[in-house]
CSV table of C-alpha atoms and ligand atoms in Angstrom, one decimal:
chain,number,residue,atom,x,y,z
V,8,MET,CA,0.2,2.7,11.4
V,9,GLU,CA,-2.9,4.6,12.4
V,10,GLU,CA,-6.0,2.5,13.0
V,11,TRP,CA,-8.1,4.0,10.1
V,12,LYS,CA,-5.2,3.5,7.7
V,13,LYS,CA,-5.1,-0.2,8.7
V,14,LEU,CA,-8.9,-0.4,8.1
V,15,LEU,CA,-8.6,1.2,4.7
V,16,LEU,CA,-5.7,-1.1,3.8
V,17,ALA,CA,-7.7,-4.2,4.8
V,18,LEU,CA,-10.9,-3.0,2.9
V,19,GLY,CA,-8.8,-2.1,-0.2
V,20,SER,CA,-7.0,-5.5,-0.1
V,21,ALA,CA,-10.3,-7.4,0.3
V,22,ALA,CA,-12.0,-5.5,-2.6
V,23,ALA,CA,-8.9,-6.1,-4.8
V,24,ALA,CA,-8.8,-9.8,-3.9
V,25,GLY,CA,-12.6,-10.1,-4.7
V,26,LEU,CA,-12.2,-8.3,-8.0
V,27,VAL,CA,-9.2,-10.4,-9.1
V,28,SER,CA,-11.2,-13.6,-8.3
V,29,ILE,CA,-14.0,-12.3,-10.6
V,30,VAL,CA,-11.5,-11.6,-13.4
V,31,LEU,CA,-9.9,-15.1,-12.9
V,32,VAL,CA,-13.2,-17.0,-12.9
V,33,LEU,CA,-14.3,-15.2,-16.1
V,34,ARG,CA,-11.0,-15.9,-17.8
V,35,TRP,CA,-11.3,-19.6,-16.7
V,36,VAL,CA,-14.7,-20.1,-18.3
V,37,LEU,CA,-14.1,-17.9,-21.4
V,38,SER,CA,-10.5,-18.9,-22.3
V,39,PHE,CA,-10.0,-22.4,-20.9
V,40,ARG,CA,-13.6,-23.7,-21.0
V,41,GLU,CA,-16.6,-23.5,-23.3
V,42,GLY,CA,-17.6,-19.8,-22.6
V,43,LEU,CA,-21.1,-18.8,-21.4
V,44,GLY,CA,-24.5,-19.7,-22.9
V,45,TRP,CA,-27.9,-21.1,-21.9
V,46,ASP,CA,-28.4,-24.2,-24.0
V,47,GLY,CA,-28.3,-27.0,-21.4
V,48,GLY,CA,-24.6,-27.8,-22.3
V,49,PRO,CA,-21.3,-27.0,-20.7
V,50,ALA,CA,-21.6,-23.3,-21.5
V,51,GLU,CA,-24.7,-23.2,-19.3
V,52,PHE,CA,-22.9,-25.0,-16.5
V,53,ASN,CA,-20.2,-22.3,-16.7
V,54,TRP,CA,-22.6,-19.8,-15.3
V,55,HIS,CA,-22.5,-21.8,-12.0
V,56,PRO,CA,-18.9,-20.9,-11.0
V,57,VAL,CA,-19.2,-17.4,-12.4
V,58,LEU,CA,-22.4,-16.5,-10.5
V,59,THR,CA,-21.4,-18.2,-7.3
V,60,VAL,CA,-18.1,-16.3,-7.2
V,61,VAL,CA,-19.6,-13.0,-8.2
V,62,GLY,CA,-22.8,-13.3,-6.1
V,63,PHE,CA,-22.4,-15.7,-3.3
V,64,ILE,CA,-18.8,-14.9,-2.5
V,65,PHE,CA,-17.9,-11.3,-3.7
V,66,LEU,CA,-21.3,-9.6,-3.1
V,67,GLN,CA,-21.9,-11.5,0.2
V,68,GLY,CA,-18.4,-10.4,1.4
V,69,MET,CA,-19.1,-6.8,0.5
V,70,ALA,CA,-22.5,-7.0,2.2
V,71,LEU,CA,-20.8,-8.2,5.4
V,72,VAL,CA,-18.4,-5.2,5.5
V,73,VAL,CA,-20.8,-2.3,4.7
V,74,TYR,CA,-21.2,-1.3,8.3
V,75,ARG,CA,-17.4,-1.0,8.6
V,76,LEU,CA,-16.9,1.6,5.9
V,77,PRO,CA,-15.8,4.8,7.8
V,78,TRP,CA,-17.2,7.2,5.2
V,79,THR,CA,-20.7,5.8,5.9
V,80,TRP,CA,-20.6,6.2,9.7
V,81,GLY,CA,-22.3,9.6,9.5
V,82,ARG,CA,-25.2,8.1,7.5
V,83,SER,CA,-28.4,6.7,9.1
V,84,LYS,CA,-28.3,3.1,10.3
V,85,LEU,CA,-31.5,2.4,8.3
V,86,VAL,CA,-29.8,3.3,5.0
V,87,MET,CA,-26.9,1.0,5.9
V,88,LYS,CA,-29.3,-1.8,6.8
V,89,LEU,CA,-31.0,-1.4,3.5
V,90,ILE,CA,-27.7,-1.6,1.6
V,91,HIS,CA,-26.7,-4.7,3.7
V,92,ALA,CA,-30.0,-6.4,3.1
V,93,GLY,CA,-30.1,-5.4,-0.6
V,94,LEU,CA,-26.6,-6.8,-1.4
V,95,ASN,CA,-27.5,-10.0,0.4
V,96,LEU,CA,-30.8,-10.3,-1.5
V,97,LEU,CA,-28.9,-9.7,-4.8
V,98,ALA,CA,-26.3,-12.4,-3.8
V,99,PHE,CA,-29.2,-14.8,-3.1
V,100,ALA,CA,-30.8,-14.1,-6.5
V,101,LEU,CA,-27.5,-14.8,-8.3
V,102,VAL,CA,-26.9,-18.0,-6.4
V,103,VAL,CA,-30.4,-19.3,-7.3
V,104,VAL,CA,-29.7,-18.7,-11.0
V,105,ALA,CA,-26.3,-20.5,-10.5
V,106,LEU,CA,-28.2,-23.5,-9.1
V,107,VAL,CA,-30.7,-23.5,-11.9
V,108,ALA,CA,-27.8,-23.5,-14.4
V,109,VAL,CA,-26.1,-26.6,-12.9
V,110,PHE,CA,-29.4,-28.5,-12.3
V,111,ASP,CA,-30.4,-27.8,-15.9
V,112,PHE,CA,-27.1,-28.9,-17.2
V,113,HIS,CA,-27.2,-32.2,-15.2
V,114,ASN,CA,-30.8,-32.9,-16.3
V,115,SER,CA,-30.0,-32.3,-20.0
V,116,ALA,CA,-26.9,-34.5,-19.8
V,117,ASN,CA,-28.6,-37.2,-17.7
V,118,ILE,CA,-26.1,-36.7,-14.8
V,119,PRO,CA,-27.6,-37.5,-11.4
V,120,ASN,CA,-28.3,-34.6,-9.0
V,121,MET,CA,-27.1,-34.1,-5.5
V,122,TYR,CA,-24.7,-37.0,-5.2
V,123,SER,CA,-21.6,-35.1,-4.1
V,124,LEU,CA,-20.5,-33.6,-0.7
V,125,HIS,CA,-20.1,-30.3,-2.6
V,126,SER,CA,-23.8,-30.4,-3.7
V,127,TRP,CA,-25.0,-31.3,-0.2
V,128,LEU,CA,-23.1,-28.6,1.6
V,129,GLY,CA,-23.7,-26.1,-1.2
V,130,LEU,CA,-27.5,-26.6,-1.1
V,131,ALA,CA,-27.4,-26.5,2.8
V,132,ALA,CA,-25.5,-23.1,2.6
V,133,VAL,CA,-28.1,-21.7,0.2
V,134,LEU,CA,-31.0,-22.8,2.3
V,135,LEU,CA,-29.4,-21.4,5.5
V,136,TYR,CA,-28.7,-18.1,3.7
V,137,GLY,CA,-32.3,-17.9,2.7
V,138,LEU,CA,-33.4,-18.4,6.3
V,139,GLN,CA,-30.8,-15.8,7.4
V,140,LEU,CA,-32.3,-13.3,5.0
V,141,VAL,CA,-35.9,-13.9,6.1
V,142,LEU,CA,-34.9,-13.7,9.8
V,143,GLY,CA,-32.7,-10.6,9.1
V,144,ILE,CA,-35.6,-8.8,7.4
V,145,GLY,CA,-38.1,-9.8,10.1
V,146,MET,CA,-35.9,-8.8,13.0
V,147,PHE,CA,-34.1,-5.7,11.7
V,148,LEU,CA,-36.3,-4.1,9.1
V,149,VAL,CA,-39.9,-4.7,10.3
V,150,PRO,CA,-40.5,-1.7,12.5
V,151,VAL,CA,-42.7,-3.4,15.0
V,152,THR,CA,-40.1,-5.9,16.1
V,153,PRO,CA,-39.2,-5.1,19.7
V,154,VAL,CA,-35.7,-3.7,20.3
V,155,SER,CA,-35.1,-6.3,23.0
V,156,TRP,CA,-35.7,-9.1,20.4
V,157,ARG,CA,-33.3,-7.4,18.0
V,158,ALA,CA,-30.6,-7.1,20.7
V,159,ALA,CA,-31.0,-10.8,21.7
V,160,PHE,CA,-30.9,-12.0,18.1
V,161,MET,CA,-27.9,-10.0,17.0
V,162,PRO,CA,-25.1,-12.3,18.2
V,163,LEU,CA,-26.8,-15.3,16.5
V,164,HIS,CA,-27.2,-13.2,13.3
V,165,VAL,CA,-23.5,-12.3,13.3
V,166,TYR,CA,-22.4,-15.8,14.1
V,167,SER,CA,-24.6,-17.5,11.5
V,168,GLY,CA,-23.7,-14.9,8.9
V,169,LEU,CA,-20.0,-15.6,9.4
V,170,PHE,CA,-20.5,-19.3,9.5
V,171,ILE,CA,-22.4,-19.3,6.2
V,172,PHE,CA,-19.8,-17.1,4.6
V,173,CYS,CA,-16.9,-19.4,5.6
V,174,SER,CA,-18.9,-22.5,4.5
V,175,VAL,CA,-19.5,-20.9,1.1
V,176,ILE,CA,-15.8,-20.4,0.5
V,177,ALA,CA,-15.2,-24.1,1.5
V,178,VAL,CA,-18.0,-25.2,-0.8
V,179,ALA,CA,-16.5,-23.2,-3.7
V,180,LEU,CA,-13.1,-24.8,-3.2
V,181,MET,CA,-14.7,-28.3,-3.3
V,182,GLY,CA,-16.5,-27.4,-6.5
V,183,ILE,CA,-13.4,-26.0,-8.2
V,184,THR,CA,-11.4,-29.2,-7.3
V,185,GLU,CA,-14.2,-31.4,-8.6
V,186,LYS,CA,-14.4,-29.5,-11.9
V,187,LEU,CA,-10.7,-29.7,-12.4
V,188,ILE,CA,-10.7,-33.5,-11.7
V,189,PHE,CA,-13.7,-34.1,-14.0
V,190,GLY,CA,-12.7,-31.6,-16.8
V,191,LEU,CA,-9.0,-32.3,-17.3
V,192,SER,CA,-8.2,-35.6,-19.0
V,193,ASN,CA,-5.2,-35.1,-21.3
V,194,PRO,CA,-3.1,-33.9,-19.5
V,195,LYS,CA,-4.8,-34.7,-16.2
V,196,TYR,CA,-5.1,-32.5,-13.1
V,197,LYS,CA,-2.2,-34.4,-11.4
V,198,ASP,CA,0.1,-33.4,-14.3
V,199,SER,CA,-0.4,-29.6,-13.5
V,200,PRO,CA,-1.5,-28.3,-16.9
V,201,PRO,CA,-1.7,-24.5,-17.2
V,202,GLU,CA,-5.5,-24.5,-16.5
V,203,ALA,CA,-5.0,-26.4,-13.2
V,204,VAL,CA,-2.3,-24.0,-12.0
V,205,PHE,CA,-4.5,-21.0,-13.1
V,206,VAL,CA,-7.6,-22.3,-11.2
V,207,ASN,CA,-5.5,-23.3,-8.1
V,208,VAL,CA,-4.5,-19.6,-8.0
V,209,LEU,CA,-8.2,-18.6,-8.1
V,210,GLY,CA,-8.8,-20.9,-5.1
V,211,VAL,CA,-6.0,-19.3,-3.1
V,212,ILE,CA,-7.4,-15.8,-3.9
V,213,LEU,CA,-10.8,-16.9,-2.7
V,214,VAL,CA,-9.3,-18.0,0.6
V,215,LEU,CA,-7.4,-14.7,0.9
V,216,PHE,CA,-10.7,-12.8,0.2
V,217,GLY,CA,-12.5,-14.8,2.9
V,218,ALA,CA,-9.7,-14.3,5.4
V,219,LEU,CA,-9.7,-10.5,4.9
V,220,ILE,CA,-13.5,-10.2,5.2
V,221,LEU,CA,-13.4,-12.3,8.3
V,222,TRP,CA,-10.6,-10.1,9.8
V,223,ILE,CA,-12.5,-6.9,9.1
V,224,VAL,CA,-15.8,-8.0,10.5
V,225,THR,CA,-14.3,-9.4,13.7
V,226,ARG,CA,-12.3,-6.3,14.8
V,227,PRO,CA,-14.3,-4.6,17.6
V,228,SER,CA,-12.3,-1.3,17.1
V,229,TRP,CA,-13.4,-1.1,13.4
V,230,LYS,CA,-17.1,-1.1,14.3
V,231,ARG,CA,-19.4,1.8,13.6
V,232,PRO,CA,-18.7,4.4,16.4
V,233,SER,CA,-22.0,4.0,18.3
V,234,ASP,CA,-21.5,0.2,18.3
V,235,GLN,CA,-17.9,0.5,19.2
V,236,LEU,CA,-18.7,2.8,22.1
V,237,SER,CA,-21.2,0.3,23.4
V,238,HIS,CA,-18.6,-2.5,23.1
V,239,ILE,CA,-16.0,-0.5,25.0
V,240,LEU,CA,-18.4,0.4,27.8
V,241,HIS,CA,-19.5,-3.2,28.2
V,242,THR,CA,-16.1,-4.8,28.1
V,243,ARG,CA,-14.0,-2.3,30.0
V,244,GLY,CA,-16.3,-1.3,32.9
V,245,GLY,CA,-17.7,1.9,31.5
V,246,GLY,CA,-15.2,4.5,32.7
V,247,GLU,CA,-14.3,7.3,30.2
V,248,ASP,CA,-10.6,6.7,30.9
V,249,SER,CA,-11.0,3.4,29.1
V,250,ILE,CA,-12.8,5.1,26.3
V,251,THR,CA,-9.9,7.4,25.5
V,252,ALA,CA,-8.0,4.2,24.7
V,253,GLY,CA,-10.4,3.4,21.9
V,254,PRO,CA,-8.2,3.3,18.8
V,255,VAL,CA,-10.5,5.0,16.3
V,256,LEU,CA,-12.0,7.6,18.7
V,257,SER,CA,-11.0,10.2,16.3
V,258,GLN,CA,-13.7,8.8,14.0
V,259,LEU,CA,-16.5,9.0,16.5
V,260,SER,CA,-19.5,11.2,16.0
V,261,GLU,CA,-19.5,14.8,17.0
V,262,GLU,CA,-21.6,14.1,20.0
V,263,SER,CA,-19.2,11.7,21.5
V,264,GLU,CA,-16.2,14.0,20.7
V,265,ASP,CA,-17.9,16.7,22.6
V,266,ILE,CA,-18.4,14.4,25.5
V,267,ARG,CA,-14.7,13.4,25.5
V,268,ARG,CA,-13.6,17.1,25.5
V,269,ARG,CA,-15.5,17.6,28.7
V,270,SER,CA,-14.1,14.5,30.3
V,271,ASN,CA,-13.2,16.4,33.5
V,272,ARG,CA,-16.9,16.4,34.4
V,273,LYS,CA,-16.7,12.7,35.1
V,274,LYS,CA,-20.2,12.0,36.3
V,275,THR,CA,-22.0,13.8,33.5
V,276,CYS,CA,-19.7,12.3,31.0
V,277,ARG,CA,-20.3,8.7,32.1
V,278,CYS,CA,-24.0,9.3,32.1
V,279,LYS,CA,-24.0,10.8,28.6
V,280,LEU,CA,-21.8,7.9,27.3
V,281,LYS,CA,-24.2,5.3,28.8
V,282,GLU,CA,-27.1,7.2,27.2
V,283,LEU,CA,-25.4,7.1,23.8
V,284,CYS,CA,-24.7,3.4,24.3
V,285,ASN,CA,-28.4,2.8,25.2
V,286,ARG,CA,-29.3,4.6,22.0
V,287,LYS,CA,-27.5,2.0,19.9
V,288,THR,CA,-29.8,1.1,17.0
V,289,TYR,CA,-30.2,-2.5,15.9
J,2,HEM,C1,-22.9,-28.9,-8.5
J,2,HEM,C2,-23.8,-25.6,-5.1
J,2,HEM,C3,-19.7,-23.2,-6.3
J,2,HEM,C4,-18.6,-26.8,-9.4
J,2,HEM,C5,-23.5,-28.2,-7.5
J,2,HEM,C6,-24.7,-28.5,-6.9
J,2,HEM,C7,-25.0,-27.6,-6.0
J,2,HEM,C8,-23.9,-26.7,-6.0
J,2,HEM,C9,-26.2,-27.6,-5.0
J,2,HEM,C10,-25.6,-29.8,-7.2
J,2,HEM,C11,-26.3,-29.6,-8.6
J,2,HEM,C12,-26.9,-30.9,-9.0
J,2,HEM,O1,-26.8,-31.9,-8.3
J,2,HEM,O2,-27.5,-30.9,-10.1
J,2,HEM,C13,-22.7,-24.7,-5.1
J,2,HEM,C14,-22.7,-23.5,-4.3
J,2,HEM,C15,-21.5,-22.9,-4.6
J,2,HEM,C16,-20.9,-23.6,-5.7
J,2,HEM,C17,-23.6,-23.1,-3.2
J,2,HEM,C18,-21.1,-21.6,-3.9
J,2,HEM,C19,-19.9,-21.3,-3.6
J,2,HEM,C20,-19.1,-23.9,-7.3
J,2,HEM,C21,-17.9,-23.5,-7.9
J,2,HEM,C22,-17.6,-24.5,-8.8
J,2,HEM,C23,-18.6,-25.6,-8.7
J,2,HEM,C24,-17.1,-22.2,-7.7
J,2,HEM,C25,-16.4,-24.5,-9.7
J,2,HEM,C26,-16.5,-24.9,-10.9
J,2,HEM,C27,-19.7,-27.7,-9.4
J,2,HEM,C28,-19.7,-28.9,-10.1
J,2,HEM,C29,-20.9,-29.5,-9.9
J,2,HEM,C30,-21.6,-28.6,-9.0
J,2,HEM,C31,-18.5,-29.4,-11.0
J,2,HEM,C32,-21.4,-30.8,-10.5
J,2,HEM,C33,-20.9,-32.0,-9.7
J,2,HEM,C34,-21.6,-32.1,-8.3
J,2,HEM,O3,-22.9,-32.2,-8.3
J,2,HEM,O4,-20.9,-32.0,-7.3
J,2,HEM,N1,-23.0,-27.1,-6.9
J,2,HEM,N2,-21.7,-24.7,-6.0
J,2,HEM,N3,-19.5,-25.2,-7.7
J,2,HEM,N4,-20.8,-27.5,-8.7
J,2,HEM,FE1,-21.3,-26.1,-7.3
J,3,HEM,C1,-24.8,-7.4,10.9
J,3,HEM,C2,-24.6,-11.3,8.0
J,3,HEM,C3,-29.0,-10.2,6.3
J,3,HEM,C4,-29.3,-6.6,9.5
J,3,HEM,C5,-24.3,-8.5,10.2
J,3,HEM,C6,-23.0,-9.1,10.4
J,3,HEM,C7,-23.0,-10.2,9.6
J,3,HEM,C8,-24.2,-10.3,8.9
J,3,HEM,C9,-21.8,-11.1,9.5
J,3,HEM,C10,-21.9,-8.5,11.3
J,3,HEM,C11,-21.3,-7.3,10.5
J,3,HEM,C12,-20.4,-6.4,11.4
J,3,HEM,O1,-20.2,-6.7,12.6
J,3,HEM,O2,-19.9,-5.4,10.8
J,3,HEM,C13,-25.8,-11.3,7.3
J,3,HEM,C14,-26.1,-12.3,6.2
J,3,HEM,C15,-27.3,-12.0,5.7
J,3,HEM,C16,-27.8,-10.8,6.5
J,3,HEM,C17,-25.1,-13.4,5.7
J,3,HEM,C18,-28.1,-12.6,4.6
J,3,HEM,C19,-28.2,-13.9,4.4
J,3,HEM,C20,-29.5,-9.2,7.0
J,3,HEM,C21,-30.7,-8.5,6.8
J,3,HEM,C22,-30.8,-7.5,7.6
J,3,HEM,C23,-29.6,-7.5,8.5
J,3,HEM,C24,-31.8,-8.9,5.7
J,3,HEM,C25,-32.0,-6.6,7.8
J,3,HEM,C26,-31.8,-5.3,7.8
J,3,HEM,C27,-28.1,-6.5,10.1
J,3,HEM,C28,-27.8,-5.6,11.2
J,3,HEM,C29,-26.5,-5.8,11.6
J,3,HEM,C30,-26.0,-6.9,10.8
J,3,HEM,C31,-28.8,-4.5,11.7
J,3,HEM,C32,-25.8,-5.1,12.7
J,3,HEM,C33,-24.7,-4.2,12.2
J,3,HEM,C34,-24.0,-3.5,13.4
J,3,HEM,O3,-24.7,-2.8,14.1
J,3,HEM,O4,-22.8,-3.8,13.6
J,3,HEM,N1,-25.1,-9.3,9.3
J,3,HEM,N2,-26.8,-10.5,7.4
J,3,HEM,N3,-28.8,-8.5,8.0
J,3,HEM,N4,-27.0,-7.4,9.9
J,3,HEM,FE1,-26.9,-8.9,8.7
């Protein structure tokens, strides 16, 4: 299968898994649980799973893959950075409301706060995410930040972003399991009532969503063309022969296409490619 078709298949599957998980979490709280409300009771707690799945998992996942959407490769990097930052900010706002809901519910019902591993790791993930946002804006959106700082910070930004995303999926699985153990009494979780099976499926789909997002974001050949070009040059020694092996070259910008067509003029070509690579924006 052609490379761009594989990318579209992966993107479509990730979006489908994300949307299905949203439908399932809504169905869970609306049909099996007490619905949604803001009264300090269980209906207020239910905003917690809904907003964490919609915001912290789905929107964050979408924010991570925006640079990989082929139809945006012709757009300016600044626009894509604003979309990436905006989606992450929205995800952060929703998870904050999700935390207010669960703390409020605990306080109204006199349940202690922050006793579980789920709550420790969940709060740690939210705090790290906030730090990632502040550093991301400071490094990549403030115009005076030197390009050398941006380039040096980028690997840490990508690593910590993926680390937080994976942690959030693990935290959600813990929360789901806790809720099923606390919430199901007759029949119990171990007796596999329909709600337990339904919510287990939600957990499996969240893992699938996480796996697909991780796959998309870690494929070097699915990067934006200017970034991909730079990756190929740096990893394969910089000759234009190696560049023709790049699997999605057909997607590259007009400028690099032009350079490729004139590949018999080796010296000029190599210079131009290096120049393109140096023009990579952060
Ligand atoms: C409680 C974070 C997802 C179920 C908490 C608390 C935090 C937290 C910080 C402690 C609240 C307190 O002590 O008052 C997160 C984060 C999530 C997430 C960051 C993002 C994925 C979920 C999901 C569920 C869930 C999807 C499924 C129902 C629970 C339950 C509690 C709780 C049952 C109360 C028991 C406890 O404190 O462990 N969550 N949560 N959480 N969460 Fe989550
Ligand atoms: C790339 C995570 C906030 C700017 C990435 C990547 C991840 C990530 C995983 C790699 C994407 C890829 O390779 O396609 C996060 C998370 C954030 C966050 C979890 C919020 C908590 C921000 C903010 C900015 C920003 C606020 C500011 C504009 C960038 C840039 C890239 C990037 C410029 C490089 C894209 C590329 O050239 O391939 N981010 N990010 N990020 N992020 Fe963020």
